[in-house]
Short mmCIF file of C-alpha atoms in Angstrom, two decimals:
data_model
loop_
_atom_site.label_atom_id
_atom_site.label_comp_id
_atom_site.label_asym_id
_atom_site.label_seq_id
_atom_site.Cartn_x
_atom_site.Cartn_y
_atom_site.Cartn_z
CA MET A 1 -2.46 -12.08 -4.02
CA SER A 2 -4.71 -12.37 -1.16
CA GLU A 3 -4.88 -8.66 -0.68
CA ILE A 4 -2.83 -5.46 -1.42
CA LYS A 5 -2.82 -3.77 1.84
CA ASP A 6 -1.27 -1.26 3.73
CA VAL A 7 0.27 -1.87 7.12
CA ASN A 8 -2.07 -0.29 9.70
CA ARG A 9 0.41 -0.78 12.57
CA ALA A 10 2.25 2.44 11.40
CA PRO A 11 1.74 4.60 14.58
CA SER A 12 3.26 2.01 16.94
CA ALA A 13 6.24 1.53 14.46
CA ALA A 14 6.94 5.11 14.32
CA ALA A 15 6.79 5.70 17.87
CA ALA A 16 9.46 3.10 18.22
CA LEU A 17 11.60 4.43 15.58
CA PHE A 18 10.89 8.13 17.05
CA SER A 19 12.11 7.03 20.50
CA ARG A 20 15.26 5.43 19.09
CA LEU A 21 16.01 8.30 17.17
CA LYS A 22 16.18 10.79 19.99
CA GLY A 23 19.35 9.16 21.28
CA LEU A 24 20.86 8.33 18.01
CA TRP A 25 20.65 12.02 16.92
CA ARG A 26 21.77 13.57 20.41
CA GLU A 27 25.49 13.13 19.39
CA ILE A 28 25.10 14.50 15.99
CA ALA A 29 22.93 17.72 17.28
CA GLY A 30 25.69 18.53 19.76
CA ALA A 31 28.60 18.14 17.40
CA ASP A 32 29.72 21.70 17.08
CA GLY A 33 27.06 23.26 18.94
CA ALA A 34 25.07 24.43 15.97
CA GLY A 35 22.07 21.84 16.48
CA GLN A 36 21.75 22.54 20.27
CA LEU A 37 18.21 23.90 21.11
CA PRO A 38 16.92 24.62 24.78
CA ALA A 39 14.47 22.14 25.83
CA LEU A 40 11.15 22.95 24.56
CA SER A 41 7.57 22.72 26.10
CA PRO A 42 5.79 19.71 24.93
CA HIS A 43 2.90 21.88 23.35
CA LEU A 44 5.19 24.56 21.95
CA GLY A 45 4.55 27.99 23.34
CA GLU A 46 5.26 31.17 21.59
CA ALA A 47 8.49 31.66 22.76
CA ASP A 48 9.32 27.91 21.56
CA MET A 49 7.79 28.52 18.20
CA GLU A 50 10.25 31.54 17.76
CA LEU A 51 13.12 29.16 18.73
CA LEU A 52 12.02 26.70 16.11
CA ARG A 53 11.56 29.30 13.50
CA ALA A 54 15.21 30.48 13.84
CA GLN A 55 16.31 27.13 13.66
CA MET A 56 14.56 26.27 10.69
CA ARG A 57 15.85 29.33 9.10
CA ALA A 58 19.54 28.30 10.32
CA CYS A 59 19.09 25.04 8.49
CA LEU A 60 18.19 26.93 5.20
CA ALA A 61 20.90 29.25 5.74
CA ALA A 62 23.26 26.21 5.73
CA LYS A 63 26.16 28.28 7.23
CA GLY A 64 29.33 26.38 8.77
CA GLY A 65 29.70 23.42 6.47
CA GLU A 66 28.43 20.01 6.38
CA VAL A 67 29.00 19.20 9.89
CA SER A 68 27.04 22.22 11.23
CA ALA A 69 24.27 21.42 8.68
CA ARG A 70 23.74 17.93 9.99
CA ALA A 71 23.78 19.12 13.52
CA ARG A 72 21.10 21.82 12.79
CA ALA A 73 18.85 19.15 11.08
CA ALA A 74 19.58 16.78 13.88
CA GLY A 75 18.66 19.27 16.50
CA LEU A 76 15.46 20.15 14.62
CA GLY A 77 14.56 16.52 14.29
CA ARG A 78 15.07 15.93 17.99
CA ALA A 79 12.87 19.01 18.85
CA TYR A 80 10.26 17.36 16.83
CA LEU A 81 10.64 13.95 18.50
CA SER A 82 10.30 15.63 21.90
CA LEU A 83 7.00 17.21 21.26
CA SER A 84 3.38 15.99 22.25
CA ALA A 85 0.85 15.40 19.60
CA ALA A 86 -0.41 18.95 19.68
CA GLY A 87 3.21 20.23 19.71
CA ARG A 88 4.03 18.36 16.42
CA LEU A 89 0.99 19.59 14.81
CA ARG A 90 2.09 23.14 15.66
CA PHE A 91 5.76 22.34 14.51
CA LEU A 92 4.38 21.08 10.99
CA LEU A 93 2.02 24.14 10.67
CA LEU A 94 4.85 26.33 11.27
CA LEU A 95 6.90 24.34 8.59
CA ALA A 96 4.20 24.39 5.96
CA GLY A 97 3.10 27.95 6.53
CA GLU A 98 5.93 29.93 6.75
CA PHE A 99 8.23 27.97 4.51
CA GLY A 100 6.34 27.47 1.64
CA PRO A 101 6.80 29.30 -1.90
CA ASP A 102 6.86 33.01 -1.65
CA ARG A 103 3.64 34.05 -3.40
CA ALA A 104 5.11 37.52 -4.65
CA VAL A 105 7.83 35.88 -6.22
CA VAL A 106 5.88 33.32 -7.77
CA ASP A 107 3.56 35.93 -9.18
CA GLN A 108 6.32 38.00 -10.63
CA ALA A 109 7.98 34.92 -12.29
CA ALA A 110 4.44 34.02 -13.80
CA ARG A 111 4.01 37.54 -15.23
CA ALA A 112 7.59 37.41 -16.59
CA LEU A 113 6.67 34.16 -18.36
CA ALA A 114 3.31 35.44 -19.80
CA GLU A 115 5.19 38.74 -21.11
CA ALA A 116 8.10 36.74 -22.56
CA ALA A 117 9.00 38.11 -26.19
CA ASP A 118 10.92 35.18 -27.64
CA ASP A 119 11.97 31.60 -27.19
CA ALA A 120 15.16 32.60 -25.21
CA GLY A 121 13.18 34.78 -22.84
CA ARG A 122 10.53 32.03 -22.29
CA ALA A 123 12.99 29.41 -21.29
CA LYS A 124 14.73 31.69 -18.95
CA ALA A 125 11.26 32.61 -17.43
CA GLU A 126 10.30 29.03 -17.25
CA GLN A 127 13.46 28.45 -15.06
CA ARG A 128 12.61 31.41 -12.78
CA LEU A 129 9.09 30.24 -12.34
CA ARG A 130 10.27 26.52 -11.37
CA ALA A 131 12.73 27.89 -8.81
CA ALA A 132 10.16 30.30 -7.48
CA LEU A 133 7.65 27.27 -7.06
CA GLU A 134 10.13 25.37 -5.10
CA PRO A 135 9.29 25.56 -1.31
CA PRO A 136 12.21 26.19 0.99
CA ARG A 137 10.80 23.34 3.36
CA LEU A 138 11.66 20.89 0.60
CA LYS A 139 15.20 21.93 1.03
CA LEU A 140 14.87 21.65 4.82
CA LEU A 141 13.41 18.07 4.65
CA THR A 142 15.96 16.89 2.24
CA GLN A 143 18.77 17.77 4.83
CA PHE A 144 17.50 14.77 7.08
CA ASN A 145 18.52 12.32 4.22
CA ALA A 146 22.06 12.89 5.63
CA LEU A 147 21.21 11.78 9.18
CA PRO A 148 21.24 8.14 10.26
CA GLU A 149 17.79 6.65 9.59
CA GLY A 150 16.69 10.01 8.25
CA VAL A 151 14.96 8.62 5.44
CA LYS A 152 12.90 6.13 7.53
CA PHE A 153 12.04 9.16 9.80
CA LEU A 154 10.88 10.98 6.85
CA VAL A 155 8.72 7.85 5.67
CA ASP A 156 7.01 8.04 9.03
CA LEU A 157 6.81 11.56 9.12
CA ARG A 158 4.73 11.42 5.87
CA ALA A 159 2.52 8.71 7.70
CA GLU A 160 1.62 11.38 10.41
CA LEU A 161 1.00 14.06 7.92
CA MET A 162 -1.41 11.91 5.82
CA ARG A 163 -3.61 11.63 8.83
CA LEU A 164 -3.14 15.31 10.02
CA ALA A 165 -3.43 16.86 6.50
CA VAL A 166 -7.36 15.73 6.28
CA GLY A 167 -9.05 19.27 6.20
CA GLU A 168 -5.82 21.14 6.58
CA PRO A 169 -5.01 22.59 3.13
CA VAL A 170 -1.60 24.00 4.38
CA LEU A 171 -0.33 20.71 5.59
CA ALA A 172 -1.59 18.83 2.47
CA ALA A 173 0.81 21.03 0.41
CA LEU A 174 3.45 19.90 3.06
CA GLU A 175 2.40 16.20 2.47
CA SER A 176 2.65 16.62 -1.39
CA ASP A 177 6.04 18.10 -1.25
CA LEU A 178 7.22 15.32 0.91
CA ARG A 179 5.49 12.46 -1.40
CA GLY A 180 7.29 14.10 -4.49
CA LEU A 181 10.70 14.02 -2.55
CA LEU A 182 10.07 10.30 -1.45
CA ALA A 183 8.91 9.49 -4.86
CA SER A 184 12.35 10.66 -6.45
CA TRP A 185 14.37 8.78 -3.62
CA PHE A 186 12.42 5.45 -4.03
CA ASP A 187 12.33 5.07 -7.80
CA VAL A 188 12.33 1.41 -8.50
CA GLY A 189 15.73 1.90 -10.28
CA PHE A 190 17.22 2.48 -6.58
CA LEU A 191 15.32 -0.74 -4.98
CA GLU A 192 16.76 -4.20 -4.35
CA MET A 193 14.81 -7.22 -4.52
CA GLU A 194 15.73 -10.12 -2.09
CA CYS A 195 14.10 -13.33 -1.35
CA ILE A 196 13.68 -13.75 2.29
CA THR A 197 14.71 -17.30 3.86
CA TRP A 198 14.46 -18.54 7.35
CA ARG A 199 18.37 -17.53 7.34
CA SER A 200 17.74 -13.90 6.82
CA PRO A 201 18.37 -11.22 9.72
CA ALA A 202 16.22 -11.96 12.69
CA LEU A 203 15.47 -8.26 12.43
CA VAL A 204 13.91 -8.48 9.06
CA LEU A 205 12.04 -11.82 9.77
CA GLU A 206 10.61 -9.98 12.92
CA LYS A 207 9.38 -6.94 10.71
CA ILE A 208 7.81 -9.29 8.05
CA MET A 209 5.87 -10.71 10.98
CA ALA A 210 4.84 -7.31 12.30
CA TYR A 211 3.85 -6.17 8.97
CA GLU A 212 1.89 -9.16 7.59
CA ALA A 213 -1.67 -7.39 7.49
CA VAL A 214 -3.27 -9.61 5.22
CA HIS A 215 -3.12 -13.03 6.86
CA ALA A 216 -1.51 -12.60 10.36
CA ILE A 217 1.31 -14.65 11.04
CA GLN A 218 0.83 -16.68 14.08
CA GLY A 219 4.45 -16.96 15.60
CA TRP A 220 7.76 -18.24 14.54
CA GLY A 221 6.27 -21.65 13.32
CA ASP A 222 3.87 -20.21 11.00
CA LEU A 223 6.55 -17.93 9.49
CA LYS A 224 8.91 -20.95 9.02
CA ASN A 225 6.22 -22.90 6.98
CA ARG A 226 5.79 -19.62 4.94
CA LEU A 227 9.56 -19.87 4.21
CA ASP A 228 9.69 -23.60 3.37
CA SER A 229 11.17 -25.11 0.24
CA ASP A 230 7.85 -24.98 -1.37
CA ARG A 231 7.24 -21.37 -0.61
CA ARG A 232 9.09 -18.20 -1.62
CA LEU A 233 8.62 -14.59 0.05
CA TYR A 234 10.28 -11.83 -1.93
CA ALA A 235 10.62 -7.95 -0.40
CA PHE A 236 11.92 -4.81 -2.17
CA PHE A 237 14.46 -2.78 0.08
CA HIS A 238 16.05 0.65 -0.27
CA PRO A 239 19.67 1.39 0.18
CA ARG A 240 19.00 3.93 3.12
CA MET A 241 16.67 1.65 4.84
CA PRO A 242 18.33 -1.80 4.67
CA ASP A 243 16.44 -3.49 7.51
CA GLU A 244 12.94 -2.32 6.37
CA PRO A 245 10.98 -4.12 3.72
CA LEU A 246 9.15 -1.66 1.49
CA ILE A 247 6.70 -4.32 -0.30
CA PHE A 248 6.74 -7.89 0.21
CA VAL A 249 4.68 -10.75 -1.60
CA GLU A 250 4.34 -14.53 -0.42
CA VAL A 251 4.22 -17.12 -2.89
CA ALA A 252 3.09 -20.75 -2.82
CA LEU A 253 4.58 -23.18 -5.29
CA VAL A 254 1.78 -25.88 -6.28
CA LYS A 255 0.03 -28.11 -8.59
CA SER A 256 -2.81 -26.55 -10.18
CA MET A 257 -4.51 -23.06 -9.29
CA ALA A 258 -5.24 -22.86 -5.57
CA ASP A 259 -8.82 -22.19 -4.42
CA ASN A 260 -8.65 -21.98 -0.83
CA VAL A 261 -6.43 -19.70 1.23
CA GLN A 262 -6.77 -21.84 4.55
CA ASP A 263 -5.36 -24.68 2.66
CA LEU A 264 -2.07 -22.76 1.86
CA LEU A 265 -1.93 -21.45 5.29
CA ASP A 266 -2.27 -24.70 6.89
CA THR A 267 0.97 -25.37 8.92
CA ALA A 268 0.18 -29.07 9.32
CA ALA A 269 -0.18 -29.88 5.49
CA PRO A 270 2.35 -32.03 3.85
CA LEU A 271 5.41 -30.24 2.24
CA GLY A 272 4.92 -29.85 -1.34
CA ASP A 273 7.66 -30.70 -4.31
CA ALA A 274 8.51 -27.18 -5.78
CA GLU A 275 10.46 -29.18 -8.52
CA ALA A 276 7.01 -30.70 -9.38
CA ALA A 277 4.84 -27.44 -9.09
CA ASP A 278 3.49 -26.13 -12.22
CA THR A 279 1.92 -23.14 -10.69
CA ALA A 280 2.95 -19.96 -8.56
CA ILE A 281 0.32 -18.69 -6.62
CA PHE A 282 0.73 -15.10 -5.22
CA TYR A 283 -1.48 -15.44 -1.95
CA SER A 284 -0.37 -12.17 0.03
CA ILE A 285 1.36 -8.76 -0.61
CA ASN A 286 1.79 -6.03 1.77
CA ASN A 287 2.76 -2.42 1.62
CA ALA A 288 5.08 -2.20 4.79
CA GLN A 289 5.37 1.48 4.76
CA ARG A 290 2.38 3.42 5.43
CA GLY A 291 4.39 6.64 4.59
CA LEU A 292 5.03 5.32 0.90
CA ALA A 293 1.47 4.86 0.04
CA GLY A 294 0.72 6.10 -3.51
CA ILE A 295 4.28 5.73 -4.49
CA SER A 296 3.76 2.51 -6.57
CA PHE A 297 6.23 -0.26 -6.99
CA GLY A 298 4.09 -3.34 -6.60
CA ASN A 299 3.83 -4.01 -10.22
CA PHE A 300 7.38 -4.12 -10.58
CA LEU A 301 7.88 -6.39 -7.77
CA ILE A 302 5.49 -9.07 -9.34
CA LYS A 303 7.41 -8.68 -12.68
CA LYS A 304 10.84 -9.37 -11.08
CA VAL A 305 9.12 -12.31 -8.99
CA VAL A 306 7.83 -13.80 -12.13
CA ASP A 307 11.21 -13.52 -13.76
CA ASP A 308 13.26 -15.00 -11.01
CA LEU A 309 10.74 -17.98 -10.50
CA SER A 310 10.78 -18.63 -14.27
CA ARG A 311 14.63 -18.97 -14.17
CA GLN A 312 14.42 -21.22 -11.02
CA PHE A 313 11.50 -23.49 -12.10
CA PRO A 314 11.28 -23.47 -15.95
CA GLN A 315 8.29 -26.03 -15.55
CA ILE A 316 6.08 -23.47 -13.64
CA LYS A 317 3.80 -22.05 -16.57
CA THR A 318 0.85 -20.51 -14.43
CA PHE A 319 1.32 -17.50 -12.47
CA ALA A 320 -1.88 -16.43 -10.57
CA THR A 321 -3.28 -15.03 -7.31
CA LEU A 322 -5.50 -15.99 -4.75
CA SER A 323 -7.24 -12.71 -3.85
CA PRO A 324 -10.25 -11.40 -2.07
CA LEU A 325 -12.65 -9.13 -3.04
CA PRO A 326 -12.36 -6.63 -0.03
CA GLY A 327 -15.21 -4.23 -0.90
CA PHE A 328 -17.62 -6.90 -2.18
CA ALA A 329 -19.85 -7.01 0.87
CA LYS A 330 -20.00 -3.46 1.43
CA TRP A 331 -21.00 -2.80 -2.28
CA LEU A 332 -23.54 -5.53 -2.41
CA ASN A 333 -24.96 -4.26 0.95
CA GLN A 334 -25.29 -0.90 -0.27
CA ARG A 335 -26.99 -2.37 -3.44
CA LEU A 336 -29.40 -4.01 -1.26
CA VAL A 337 -30.49 -1.09 1.03
CA GLU A 338 -30.80 1.00 -1.98
CA GLY A 339 -33.06 -1.50 -3.53
CA GLU A 340 -31.44 -1.59 -6.80
CA ALA A 341 -33.86 -2.80 -9.57
CA GLY A 342 -32.77 -5.69 -11.56
CA LEU A 343 -30.05 -6.53 -9.03
CA LEU A 344 -31.58 -10.12 -8.66
CA ASN A 345 -32.87 -11.97 -11.71
CA ALA A 346 -36.22 -13.94 -11.63
CA ALA A 347 -35.00 -17.27 -10.54
CA GLU A 348 -32.82 -15.70 -7.91
CA HIS A 349 -35.95 -13.51 -6.42
CA LYS A 350 -37.71 -17.14 -6.43
CA ALA A 351 -35.10 -18.97 -4.57
CA LEU A 352 -34.91 -16.28 -2.05
CA THR A 353 -38.34 -15.51 -1.55
CA ARG A 354 -38.91 -19.23 -0.59
CA MET A 355 -36.61 -18.74 2.72
CA SER A 356 -37.58 -15.00 3.13
CA ASN A 357 -39.86 -15.44 6.12
CA GLY A 358 -41.75 -12.43 4.65
CA LEU A 359 -38.82 -10.04 4.32
CA GLY A 360 -38.56 -10.26 0.35
CA ALA A 361 -35.70 -11.39 -1.69
CA LYS A 362 -33.28 -8.56 -1.38
CA GLY A 363 -34.23 -8.17 2.60
CA SER A 364 -33.62 -11.91 3.19
CA LEU A 365 -30.28 -11.67 1.46
CA LYS A 366 -29.19 -8.82 3.40
CA THR A 367 -30.33 -10.16 6.84
CA LEU A 368 -28.62 -13.67 5.88
CA LEU A 369 -25.47 -12.07 5.19
CA SER A 370 -25.15 -9.78 8.22
CA ASP A 371 -25.06 -13.08 10.08
CA PRO A 372 -21.81 -15.30 9.60
CA GLY A 373 -23.75 -18.36 10.91
CA TRP A 374 -25.29 -18.62 7.44
CA THR A 375 -22.34 -20.47 6.26
CA ALA A 376 -22.90 -23.39 8.50
CA ASP A 377 -26.41 -24.21 6.99
CA PRO A 378 -25.90 -26.26 3.76
CA ARG A 379 -29.37 -25.06 2.47
CA LEU A 380 -28.76 -21.54 2.97
CA ALA A 381 -25.18 -21.78 1.45
CA GLU A 382 -26.30 -23.77 -1.60
CA ALA A 383 -29.22 -21.38 -2.28
CA VAL A 384 -26.98 -18.33 -2.15
CA GLN A 385 -23.82 -19.66 -3.71
CA PRO A 386 -24.82 -19.18 -7.45
CA ILE A 387 -26.38 -15.72 -6.67
CA LEU A 388 -23.21 -14.29 -4.79
CA ILE A 389 -20.99 -15.79 -7.38
CA ARG A 390 -22.69 -13.90 -10.21
CA LEU A 391 -22.95 -10.48 -8.32
CA ALA A 392 -19.12 -11.08 -7.38
CA ALA A 393 -18.38 -11.38 -11.02
CA ARG A 394 -20.28 -8.25 -11.84
CA TYR A 395 -18.54 -6.27 -8.97
CA LEU A 396 -15.14 -7.30 -10.49
CA THR A 397 -15.71 -6.60 -13.95
CA ARG A 398 -18.36 -4.02 -14.42
CA GLU A 399 -18.31 -1.73 -11.28
CA LYS A 400 -16.27 1.30 -11.63
CA ARG A 401 -14.89 4.00 -9.56
CA ALA A 402 -16.74 7.39 -9.62
CA GLY A 403 -15.87 9.28 -12.52
CA ALA A 404 -13.28 7.10 -13.81
CA CYS A 405 -12.79 3.52 -15.73
CA GLN A 406 -11.04 1.83 -13.12
CA ALA A 407 -12.39 -1.11 -11.12
CA LEU A 408 -14.18 -0.24 -8.04
CA ASP A 409 -12.30 -3.02 -6.24
CA PRO A 410 -8.77 -1.72 -5.29
CA VAL A 411 -7.33 -5.29 -5.44
CA ALA A 412 -8.88 -5.79 -8.90
CA HIS A 413 -7.48 -2.46 -10.21
CA PHE A 414 -3.96 -3.32 -8.97
CA HIS A 415 -3.91 -6.52 -10.82
CA LEU A 416 -5.78 -5.49 -13.88
CA SER A 417 -3.51 -2.58 -14.18
CA ASN A 418 -0.64 -5.04 -14.18
CA GLY A 419 -2.18 -6.94 -17.21
CA ALA A 420 -3.78 -9.78 -15.19
CA ARG A 421 -7.01 -11.19 -16.17
CA VAL A 422 -9.97 -12.17 -13.90
CA GLU A 423 -9.85 -16.07 -14.25
CA ARG A 424 -12.10 -17.90 -11.55
CA LEU A 425 -14.10 -17.18 -8.60
CA ASN A 426 -13.96 -19.51 -5.63
CA TRP A 427 -16.74 -20.28 -3.31
CA MET A 428 -15.86 -20.53 0.38
CA ALA A 429 -12.24 -20.06 -0.28
CA ASP A 430 -11.65 -17.83 2.84
CA ARG A 431 -13.73 -18.77 5.88
CA SER A 432 -12.11 -16.32 8.27
CA ALA A 433 -14.04 -13.83 10.02
CA ASN A 434 -12.35 -11.33 7.83
CA GLY A 435 -12.97 -13.04 4.62
CA LEU A 436 -16.46 -13.69 5.46
CA THR A 437 -17.08 -10.06 6.53
CA GLN A 438 -15.40 -8.47 3.43
CA SER A 439 -15.88 -10.88 0.67
CA ALA A 440 -18.70 -13.31 1.84
CA GLY A 441 -16.03 -16.02 2.02
CA LEU A 442 -15.10 -15.55 -1.94
CA MET A 443 -11.65 -15.31 -3.47
CA VAL A 444 -10.82 -14.77 -7.03
CA ASN A 445 -7.82 -15.96 -9.23
CA TYR A 446 -6.06 -13.30 -11.36
CA LEU A 447 -4.05 -14.83 -13.97
CA TYR A 448 -0.99 -13.57 -15.43
CA ASP A 449 -0.70 -15.15 -18.95
CA LEU A 450 2.69 -13.77 -20.15
CA GLY A 451 1.65 -13.59 -23.61
CA ASP A 452 -1.22 -11.17 -22.99
CA ILE A 453 0.05 -9.28 -20.15
CA GLU A 454 0.93 -6.13 -22.03
CA ALA A 455 -2.35 -6.31 -24.27
CA ASN A 456 -4.35 -6.39 -21.19
CA HIS A 457 -2.61 -3.54 -19.50
CA GLU A 458 -3.05 -1.27 -22.24
CA ALA A 459 -6.62 -2.08 -22.89
CA TYR A 460 -7.40 -1.48 -19.19
CA SER A 461 -5.26 1.57 -19.04
CA ALA A 462 -6.90 3.04 -22.07
CA SER A 463 -10.53 2.35 -21.62
CA GLY A 464 -10.96 0.46 -18.49
CA ALA A 465 -11.65 -3.08 -20.51
CA VAL A 466 -11.39 -5.79 -18.15
CA ALA A 467 -9.77 -9.18 -19.47
CA MET A 468 -11.70 -12.14 -18.21
CA SER A 469 -12.00 -15.92 -18.92
CA GLY A 470 -14.62 -17.52 -20.42
CA ARG A 471 -16.30 -18.60 -17.31
CA ILE A 472 -16.39 -15.12 -16.00
CA LYS A 473 -17.90 -13.92 -19.16
CA ALA A 474 -20.58 -16.34 -18.93
CA LEU A 475 -21.42 -14.99 -15.52
CA VAL A 476 -21.59 -11.34 -16.55
CA LYS A 477 -23.51 -11.76 -19.78
#
């Protein structure tokens, strides 16, 4: 996969949805008068806050049956949509601060649990404590599930909360509540995988184009190329968001393992023969909904895609990715700035010093990589190729997140968690500006060997052991 990436267009997508929902929920809010709220000032004055407080309490009281409950939730949602950024922040602070768990009740339930004399008493005390810990705001948020596009509203609301919760513990607690709610709704058992084709609804195709954040789709011709007979595009959908891809993966059906992403994306390249392909290359995966960040289903998508391709094309035996190293350049630059001892071996020092112009080996490498023009000089490229490939192998297989046994590189962590192995590093595999900036043009193939996936996954999960091919092992000795 070229990269596991969250779409960074969430604010504009959310704005479009929120604008549409204002009208969509107007009729529901006025169904029986229960959801009607006076016009609020965009920044929410104190009088407006009291009106909202009363509406939230009415939503929790749930009087008047289902129609009234939907009307009140729609009215509350429309109120939120009408607010400015400052007003929405005040709205969320009210919801988070005044509709959390009752601390006195929680403390009392905790004491009762500690004082329970027998198993029966303990079981009852545990049940009371669980009930006490469930915040009223969670019940209120759940009511949006009954509204048209209410689930999508909550997904985009969480995207806003994730941004606003930084440095705000009260909002962080609300965001955590909403994440737990969405995680239960978006369990993989509820998701449906679809193979997107040129005949798929135009609305879905437009969203695939908008949500592709790894290799931007350059118009309808480019999209059609990615949906041709030698390609596949699979996406997960949720029944309550039927027109919204949650995550999607793009696959090229080729002969032998791909080593250059520009070749895969070339719209002028001849059409491949899917029936003659022996390899499936996963070259892009996108988490399309920012509000579902941290709710993992990418690994299940890959497994389902492998199963589907294996049935369609039994001759395909190799399943691999063509992936970037998104943090490699940043990591290397930090090592160079800090002057890490032993970063370069004697031969590398000698090679870099010869072209350093007095900067020294590390300084020369740092200066060279800061100017994308180095790739146009064959002499420079030839000199740094073995150095960068060796350092990239170390980065992928040896560098870990602070205090954890997980790979530092997020894409590596994703694939290693799923049981892949680091197979091959590819020189100048992505010459785009982004590829040179984040990965120095390098890309890596992760191989999904169906016979080793479970063992690789277990070894990595247990101790951070990285499965790698012989050529990668030779690089990191």
